[in-house]
CSV table of C-alpha atoms in Angstrom, one decimal:
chain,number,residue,atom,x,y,z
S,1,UNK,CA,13.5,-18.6,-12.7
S,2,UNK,CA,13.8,-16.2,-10.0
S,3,UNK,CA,12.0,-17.0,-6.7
S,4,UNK,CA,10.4,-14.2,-5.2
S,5,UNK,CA,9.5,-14.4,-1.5
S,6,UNK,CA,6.2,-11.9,-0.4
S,7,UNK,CA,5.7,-11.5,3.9
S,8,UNK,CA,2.0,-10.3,3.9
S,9,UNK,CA,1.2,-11.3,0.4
S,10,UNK,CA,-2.4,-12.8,1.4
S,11,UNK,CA,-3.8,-8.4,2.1
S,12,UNK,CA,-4.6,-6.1,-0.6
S,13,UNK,CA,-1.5,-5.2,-2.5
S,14,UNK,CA,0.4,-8.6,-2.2
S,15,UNK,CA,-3.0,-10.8,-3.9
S,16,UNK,CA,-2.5,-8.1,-6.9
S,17,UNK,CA,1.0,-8.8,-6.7
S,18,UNK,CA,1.7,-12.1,-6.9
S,19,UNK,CA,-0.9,-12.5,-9.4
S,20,UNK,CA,1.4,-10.1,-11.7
S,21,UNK,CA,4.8,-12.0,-11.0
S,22,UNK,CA,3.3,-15.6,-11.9
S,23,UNK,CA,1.8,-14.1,-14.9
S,24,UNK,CA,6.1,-13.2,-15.7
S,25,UNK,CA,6.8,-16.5,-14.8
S,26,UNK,CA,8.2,-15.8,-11.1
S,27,UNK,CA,8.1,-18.1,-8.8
S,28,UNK,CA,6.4,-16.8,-5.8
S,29,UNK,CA,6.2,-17.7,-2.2
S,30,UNK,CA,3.4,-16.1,0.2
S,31,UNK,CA,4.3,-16.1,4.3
S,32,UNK,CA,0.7,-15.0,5.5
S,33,UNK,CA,-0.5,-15.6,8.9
S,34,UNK,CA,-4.4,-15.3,6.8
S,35,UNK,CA,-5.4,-13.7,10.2
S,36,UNK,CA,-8.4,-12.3,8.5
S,37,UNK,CA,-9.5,-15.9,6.6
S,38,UNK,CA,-9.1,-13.9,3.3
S,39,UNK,CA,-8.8,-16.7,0.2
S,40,UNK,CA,-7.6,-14.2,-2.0
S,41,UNK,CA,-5.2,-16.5,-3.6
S,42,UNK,CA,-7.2,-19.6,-3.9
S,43,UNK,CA,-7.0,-19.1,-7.6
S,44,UNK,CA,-3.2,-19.5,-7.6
S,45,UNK,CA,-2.9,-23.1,-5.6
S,46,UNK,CA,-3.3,-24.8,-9.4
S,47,UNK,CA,-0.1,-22.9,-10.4
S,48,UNK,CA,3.4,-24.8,-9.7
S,49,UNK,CA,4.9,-22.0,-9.2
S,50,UNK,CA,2.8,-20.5,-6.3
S,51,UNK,CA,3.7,-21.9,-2.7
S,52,UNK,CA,2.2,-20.4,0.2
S,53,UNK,CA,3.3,-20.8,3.9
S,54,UNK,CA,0.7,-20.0,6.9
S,55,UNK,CA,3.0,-18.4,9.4
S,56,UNK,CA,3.8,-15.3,11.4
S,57,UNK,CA,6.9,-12.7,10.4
S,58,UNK,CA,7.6,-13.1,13.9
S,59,UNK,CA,8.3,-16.7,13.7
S,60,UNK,CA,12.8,-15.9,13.1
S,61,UNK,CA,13.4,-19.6,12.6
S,62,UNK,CA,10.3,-19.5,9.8
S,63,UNK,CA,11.5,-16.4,8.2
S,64,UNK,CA,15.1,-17.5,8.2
S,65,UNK,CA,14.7,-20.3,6.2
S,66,UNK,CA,12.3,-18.8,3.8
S,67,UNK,CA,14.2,-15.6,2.9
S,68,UNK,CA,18.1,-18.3,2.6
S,69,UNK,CA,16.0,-19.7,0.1
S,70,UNK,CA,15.0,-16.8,-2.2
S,71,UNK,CA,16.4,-14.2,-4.5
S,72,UNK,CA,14.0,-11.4,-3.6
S,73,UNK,CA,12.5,-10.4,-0.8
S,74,UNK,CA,8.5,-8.1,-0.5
S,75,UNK,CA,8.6,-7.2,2.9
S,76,UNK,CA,4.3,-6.6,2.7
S,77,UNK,CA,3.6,-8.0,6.3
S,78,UNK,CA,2.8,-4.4,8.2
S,79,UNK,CA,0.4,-3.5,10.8
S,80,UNK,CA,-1.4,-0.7,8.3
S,81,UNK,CA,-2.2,3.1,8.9
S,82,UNK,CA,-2.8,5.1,12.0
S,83,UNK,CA,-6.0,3.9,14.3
S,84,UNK,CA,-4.4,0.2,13.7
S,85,UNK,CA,-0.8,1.1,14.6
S,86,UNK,CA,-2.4,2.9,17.8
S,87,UNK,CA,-4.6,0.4,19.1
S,88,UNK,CA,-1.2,-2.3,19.2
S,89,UNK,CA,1.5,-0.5,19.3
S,90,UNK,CA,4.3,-2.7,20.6
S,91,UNK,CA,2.4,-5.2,17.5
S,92,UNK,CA,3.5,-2.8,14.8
S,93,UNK,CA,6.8,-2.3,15.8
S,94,UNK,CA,7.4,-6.0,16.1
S,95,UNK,CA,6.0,-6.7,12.3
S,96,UNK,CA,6.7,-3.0,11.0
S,97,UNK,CA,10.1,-2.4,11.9
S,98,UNK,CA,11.5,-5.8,13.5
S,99,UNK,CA,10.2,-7.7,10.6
S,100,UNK,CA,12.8,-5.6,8.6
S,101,UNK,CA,15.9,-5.9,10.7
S,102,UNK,CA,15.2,-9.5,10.6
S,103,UNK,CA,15.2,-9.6,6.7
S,104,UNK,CA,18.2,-7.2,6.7
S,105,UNK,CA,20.2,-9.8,9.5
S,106,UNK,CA,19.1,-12.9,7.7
S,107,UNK,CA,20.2,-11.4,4.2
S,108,UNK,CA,23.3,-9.8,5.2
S,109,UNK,CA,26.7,-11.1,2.8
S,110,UNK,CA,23.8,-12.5,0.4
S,111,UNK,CA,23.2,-11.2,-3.4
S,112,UNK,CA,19.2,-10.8,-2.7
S,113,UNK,CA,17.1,-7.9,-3.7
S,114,UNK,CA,15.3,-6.7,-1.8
S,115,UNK,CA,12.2,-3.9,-2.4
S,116,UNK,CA,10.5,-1.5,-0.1
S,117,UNK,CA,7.1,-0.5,0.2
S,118,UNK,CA,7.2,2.7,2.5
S,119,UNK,CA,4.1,5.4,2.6
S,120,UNK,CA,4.5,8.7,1.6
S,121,UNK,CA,2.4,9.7,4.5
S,122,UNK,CA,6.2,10.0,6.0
S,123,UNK,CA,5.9,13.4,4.9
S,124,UNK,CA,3.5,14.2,7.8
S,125,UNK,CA,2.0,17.9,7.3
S,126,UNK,CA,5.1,18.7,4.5
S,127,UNK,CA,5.8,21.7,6.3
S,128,UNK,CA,7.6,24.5,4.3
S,129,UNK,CA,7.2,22.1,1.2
S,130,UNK,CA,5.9,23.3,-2.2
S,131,UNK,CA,5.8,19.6,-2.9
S,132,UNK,CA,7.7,16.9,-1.3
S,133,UNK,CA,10.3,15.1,-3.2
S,134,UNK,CA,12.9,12.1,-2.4
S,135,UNK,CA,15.3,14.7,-0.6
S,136,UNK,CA,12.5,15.9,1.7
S,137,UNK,CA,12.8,15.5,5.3
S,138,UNK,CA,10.5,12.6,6.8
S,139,UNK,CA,8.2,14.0,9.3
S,140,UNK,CA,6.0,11.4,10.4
S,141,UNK,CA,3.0,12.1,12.6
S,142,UNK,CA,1.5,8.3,13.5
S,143,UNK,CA,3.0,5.3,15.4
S,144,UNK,CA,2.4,4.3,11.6
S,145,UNK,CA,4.7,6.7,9.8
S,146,UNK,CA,7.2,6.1,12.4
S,147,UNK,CA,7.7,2.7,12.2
S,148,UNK,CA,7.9,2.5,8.3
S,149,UNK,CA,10.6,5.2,8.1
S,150,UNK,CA,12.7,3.8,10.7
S,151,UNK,CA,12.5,0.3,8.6
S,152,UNK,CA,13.1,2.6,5.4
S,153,UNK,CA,16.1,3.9,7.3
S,154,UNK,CA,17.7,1.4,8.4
S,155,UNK,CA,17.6,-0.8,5.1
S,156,UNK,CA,19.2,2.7,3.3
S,157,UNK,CA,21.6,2.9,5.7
S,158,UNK,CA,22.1,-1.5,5.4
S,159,UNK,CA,21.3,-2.9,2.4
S,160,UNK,CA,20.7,-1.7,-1.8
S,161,UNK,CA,17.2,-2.1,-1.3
S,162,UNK,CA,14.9,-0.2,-3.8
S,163,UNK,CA,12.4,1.7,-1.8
S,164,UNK,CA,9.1,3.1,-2.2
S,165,UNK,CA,7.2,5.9,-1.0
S,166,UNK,CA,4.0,5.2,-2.1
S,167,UNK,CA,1.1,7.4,-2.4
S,168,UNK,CA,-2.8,6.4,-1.0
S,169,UNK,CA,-3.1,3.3,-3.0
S,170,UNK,CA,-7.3,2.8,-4.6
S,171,UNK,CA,-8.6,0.0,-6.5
S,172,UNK,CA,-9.9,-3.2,-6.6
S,173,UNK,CA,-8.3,-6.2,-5.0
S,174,UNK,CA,-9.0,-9.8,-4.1
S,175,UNK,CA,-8.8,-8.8,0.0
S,176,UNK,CA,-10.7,-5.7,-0.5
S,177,UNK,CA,-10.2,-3.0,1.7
S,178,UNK,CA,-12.7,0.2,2.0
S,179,UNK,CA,-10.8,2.0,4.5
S,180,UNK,CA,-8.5,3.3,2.0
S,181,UNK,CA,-9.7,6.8,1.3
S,182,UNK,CA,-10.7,6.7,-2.3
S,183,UNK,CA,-12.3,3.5,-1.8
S,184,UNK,CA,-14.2,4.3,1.2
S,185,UNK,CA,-15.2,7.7,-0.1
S,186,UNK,CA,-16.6,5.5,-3.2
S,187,UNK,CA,-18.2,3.0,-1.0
S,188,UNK,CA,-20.5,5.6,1.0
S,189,UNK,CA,-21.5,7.5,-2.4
S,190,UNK,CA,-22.9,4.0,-3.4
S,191,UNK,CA,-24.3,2.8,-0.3
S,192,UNK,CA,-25.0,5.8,2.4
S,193,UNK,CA,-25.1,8.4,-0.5
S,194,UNK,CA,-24.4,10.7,2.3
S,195,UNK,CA,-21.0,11.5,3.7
S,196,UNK,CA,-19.4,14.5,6.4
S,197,UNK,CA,-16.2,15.3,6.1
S,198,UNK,CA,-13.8,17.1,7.9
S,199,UNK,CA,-10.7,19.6,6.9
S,200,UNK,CA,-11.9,19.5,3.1
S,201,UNK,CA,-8.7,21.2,1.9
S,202,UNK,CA,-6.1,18.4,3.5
S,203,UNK,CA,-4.1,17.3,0.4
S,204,UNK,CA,-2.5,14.0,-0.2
S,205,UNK,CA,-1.5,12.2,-3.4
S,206,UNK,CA,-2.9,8.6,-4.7
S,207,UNK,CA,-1.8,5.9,-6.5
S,208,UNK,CA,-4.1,2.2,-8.6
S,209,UNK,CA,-3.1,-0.5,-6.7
S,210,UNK,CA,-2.0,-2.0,-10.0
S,211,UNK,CA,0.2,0.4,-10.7
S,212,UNK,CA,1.6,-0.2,-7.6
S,213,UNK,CA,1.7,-3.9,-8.5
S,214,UNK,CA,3.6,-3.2,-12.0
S,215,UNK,CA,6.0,-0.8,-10.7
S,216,UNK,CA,7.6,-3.3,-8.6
S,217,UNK,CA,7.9,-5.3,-11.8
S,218,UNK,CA,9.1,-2.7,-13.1
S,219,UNK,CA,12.2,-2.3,-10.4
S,220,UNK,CA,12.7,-6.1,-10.5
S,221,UNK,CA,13.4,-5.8,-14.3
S,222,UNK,CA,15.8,-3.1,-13.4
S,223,UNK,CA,17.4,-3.6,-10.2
S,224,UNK,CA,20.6,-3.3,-11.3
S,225,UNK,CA,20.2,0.3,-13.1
S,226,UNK,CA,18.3,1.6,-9.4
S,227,UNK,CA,19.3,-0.3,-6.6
S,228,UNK,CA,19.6,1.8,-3.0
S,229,UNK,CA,17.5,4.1,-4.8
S,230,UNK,CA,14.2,5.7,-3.1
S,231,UNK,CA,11.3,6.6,-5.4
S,232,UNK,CA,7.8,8.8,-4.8
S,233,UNK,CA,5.4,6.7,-6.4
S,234,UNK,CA,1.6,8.1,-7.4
S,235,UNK,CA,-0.4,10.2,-9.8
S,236,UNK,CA,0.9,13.3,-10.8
S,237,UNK,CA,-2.4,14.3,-11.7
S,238,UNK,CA,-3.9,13.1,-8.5
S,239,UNK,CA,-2.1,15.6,-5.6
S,240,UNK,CA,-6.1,16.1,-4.8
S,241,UNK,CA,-7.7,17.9,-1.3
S,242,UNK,CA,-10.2,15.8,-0.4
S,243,UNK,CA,-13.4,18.4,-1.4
S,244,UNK,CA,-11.6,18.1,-4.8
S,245,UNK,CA,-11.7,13.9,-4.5
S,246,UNK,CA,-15.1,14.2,-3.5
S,247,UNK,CA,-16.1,16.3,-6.1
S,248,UNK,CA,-15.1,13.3,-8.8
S,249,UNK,CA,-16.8,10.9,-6.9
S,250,UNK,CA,-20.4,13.1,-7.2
S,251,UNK,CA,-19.4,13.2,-11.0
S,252,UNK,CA,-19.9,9.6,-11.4
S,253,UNK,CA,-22.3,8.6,-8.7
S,254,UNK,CA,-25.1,10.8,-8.5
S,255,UNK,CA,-27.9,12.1,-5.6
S,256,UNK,CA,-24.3,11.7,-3.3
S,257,UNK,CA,-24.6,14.3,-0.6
S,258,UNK,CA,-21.7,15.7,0.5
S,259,UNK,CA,-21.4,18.0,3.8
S,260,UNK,CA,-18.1,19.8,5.0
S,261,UNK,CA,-17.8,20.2,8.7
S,262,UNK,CA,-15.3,22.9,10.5
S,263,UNK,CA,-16.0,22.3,14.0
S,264,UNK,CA,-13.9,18.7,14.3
S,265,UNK,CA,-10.8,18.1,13.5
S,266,UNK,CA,-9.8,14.5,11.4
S,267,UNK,CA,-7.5,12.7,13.5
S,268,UNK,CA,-5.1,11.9,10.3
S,269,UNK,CA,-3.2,15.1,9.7
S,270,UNK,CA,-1.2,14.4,6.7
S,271,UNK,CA,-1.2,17.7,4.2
S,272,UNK,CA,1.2,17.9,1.0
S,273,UNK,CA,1.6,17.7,-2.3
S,274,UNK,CA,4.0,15.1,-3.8
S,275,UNK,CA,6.3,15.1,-6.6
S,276,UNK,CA,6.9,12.0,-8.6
S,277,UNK,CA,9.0,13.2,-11.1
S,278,UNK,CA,11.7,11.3,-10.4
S,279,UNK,CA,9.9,7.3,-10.9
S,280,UNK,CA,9.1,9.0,-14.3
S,281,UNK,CA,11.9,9.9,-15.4
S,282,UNK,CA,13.4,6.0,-15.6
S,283,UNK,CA,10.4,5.3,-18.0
S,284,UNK,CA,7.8,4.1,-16.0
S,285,UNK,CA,4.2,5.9,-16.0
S,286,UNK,CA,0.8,5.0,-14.8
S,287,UNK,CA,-1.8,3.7,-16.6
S,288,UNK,CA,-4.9,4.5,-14.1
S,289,UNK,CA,-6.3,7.9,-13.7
S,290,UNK,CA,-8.6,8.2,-10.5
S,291,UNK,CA,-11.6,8.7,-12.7
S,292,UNK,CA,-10.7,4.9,-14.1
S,293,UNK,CA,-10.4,3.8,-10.4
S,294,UNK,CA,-13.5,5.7,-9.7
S,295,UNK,CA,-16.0,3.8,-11.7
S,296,UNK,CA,-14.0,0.4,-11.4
S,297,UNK,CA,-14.6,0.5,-7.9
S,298,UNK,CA,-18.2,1.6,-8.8
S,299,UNK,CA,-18.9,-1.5,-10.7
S,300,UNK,CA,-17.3,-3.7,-8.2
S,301,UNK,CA,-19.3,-2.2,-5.3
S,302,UNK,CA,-22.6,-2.4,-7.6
S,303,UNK,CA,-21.2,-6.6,-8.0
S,304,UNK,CA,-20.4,-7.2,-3.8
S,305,UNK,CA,-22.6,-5.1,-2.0
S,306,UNK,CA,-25.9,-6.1,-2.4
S,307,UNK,CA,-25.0,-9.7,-1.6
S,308,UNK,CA,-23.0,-9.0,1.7
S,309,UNK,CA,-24.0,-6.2,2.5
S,310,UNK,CA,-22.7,-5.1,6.3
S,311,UNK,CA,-20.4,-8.3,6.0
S,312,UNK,CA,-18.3,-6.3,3.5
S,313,UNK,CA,-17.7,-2.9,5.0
S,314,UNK,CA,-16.7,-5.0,8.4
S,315,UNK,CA,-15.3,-8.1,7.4
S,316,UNK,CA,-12.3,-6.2,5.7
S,317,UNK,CA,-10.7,-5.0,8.6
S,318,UNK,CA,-7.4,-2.6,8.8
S,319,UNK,CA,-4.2,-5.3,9.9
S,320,UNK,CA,-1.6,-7.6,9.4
S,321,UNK,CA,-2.0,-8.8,5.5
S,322,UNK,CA,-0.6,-5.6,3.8
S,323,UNK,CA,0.6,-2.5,3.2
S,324,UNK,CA,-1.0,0.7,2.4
């Protein structure tokens, strides 16, 4: 039985996550600092082969002795997107890109996998790009960006690490989070049913957070075959502006106002269009469309809101318990 170590795994992708490896019979290990009180994974402290330790990536004694005593390493822990990685940023290199040296240092002359989650939004505005594949340059355009493709880099340039460059993850998780775009563009149709947007035609690609969840599965049951590999990983179908986004959303929630404004410019410049041919062609496919995501997060929203109200949109804050 293979034990599987996950830095961040309390936040929105790692609660999907570890829910996915117990159900293969992994044994999992969660190093959360729960700086947010999330109890995402209360439903797992029944299962023997669930551990969780409440502790800090920063903490190089702690994270020594956790990753000498596992066979594969999720770095999740990450300060997460742009306004976040701004506001601290001296925090977000520390657990962004320190995190990973420590984890390549503590690992180094060891047989243990390790797998990446990097953001696609390393392609910045994907200048001169008629879509942006595994061999296109990184341009990165946030403290955000930065940081992640300098840990990317250095664990090419160190280790055989699989790595991911995942697209705008959606969906529904345990630790919610609405600031995601397809999740917050879904919250305010259901709740402000009124929404202004600027620089409608900006493009980016997105990706079900369980998809995200069973790709890394998926790599784990194939190390072997793609080890030091990098891989785009979202919805081929879902390279989407966000007019054309919005425009699904008014599909399935109606009297949802939408207003495009020219005279402001959104702060988050990312632009391009992203293959992900090559994740395909090893066999692996998605199962959610953004339609699917679209009216799951409809129903959840329908379920949560109306009992929390304000307490959800601001108790789910961006941070330091996952990754995009």
């Amino acid at each position: 039985m293979q034990k599987v170590l996950i830095t961040g795994g309390a936040g929105y992708l790692g609660s999907v996550l570890t829910e996915v490896l117990l159900s293969k019979d992994y044994k999992v290990t969660v190093l959360d600092s729960l700086a947010y009180k999330q109890l995402s994974l209360t439903s797992f402290c029944h299962n023997e082969n669930f551990n969780l330790v409440v502790g800090d990536v920063r903490d190089t004694k702690l994270l020594t002795s956790l990753v000498e005593t596992h066979d594969i390493i999720i770095p999740l822990a990450a300060i997460v997107g742009f306004p976040a990685c701004d506001a601290e940023p001296e925090l977000a290199k520390e657990i962004n890109f320190k995190q990973i040296f420590n984890i390549v240092k503590f690992t180094k002359d060891k047989n243990i996998k390790i797998l990446y989650p990097n953001t696609n939004s390393g392609y910045g505005i994907g200048v001169g790009q008629t879509e942006c594949t595994e061999e296109s340059p990184l341009n990165p355009i946030s403290i955000y960006g930065t940081t992640k493709c300098s840990a990317e880099n250095f664990l090419k340039s160190n280790t055989d690490a699989i790595i991911f460059r995942l697209a705008t993850v959606f969906g529904v998780s345990p630790r919610m989070r609405t600031d995601l775009l397809v999740n917050d563009f879904t919250y305010k149709a259901i709740t402000d049913k009124y929404i202004v947007v600027f620089e409608k035609n900006f493009k980016r690609n997105f990706i079900h957070i369980q998809d995200v969840a069973n790709v890394f599965l998926f790599m784990l049951e194939n190390y072997e075959q793609h080890k030091g590999e990098i891989f785009n990983v979202g919805l081929s179908t879902a390279n989407l502006s966000k007019q054309e986004l919005l425009e699904k959303i008014q599909s399935h929630v109606k009297n949802f106002a939408v207003s495009y404004n020219d005279y402001y410019e959104d702060p988050d410049k990312r632009d391009y269009i992203v293959s992900n041919a090559k994740i395909e062609s090893t066999g692996w496919s998605p199962k959610w469309d953004i339609d699917m995501g679209i009216e799951e997060l409809i129903m959840a929203y329908q379920m949560i809101v109306p009992k929390m109200g304000a307490e959800f949109r601001n108790g789910f804050p961006l941070g330091y318990a996952n990754q995009t």
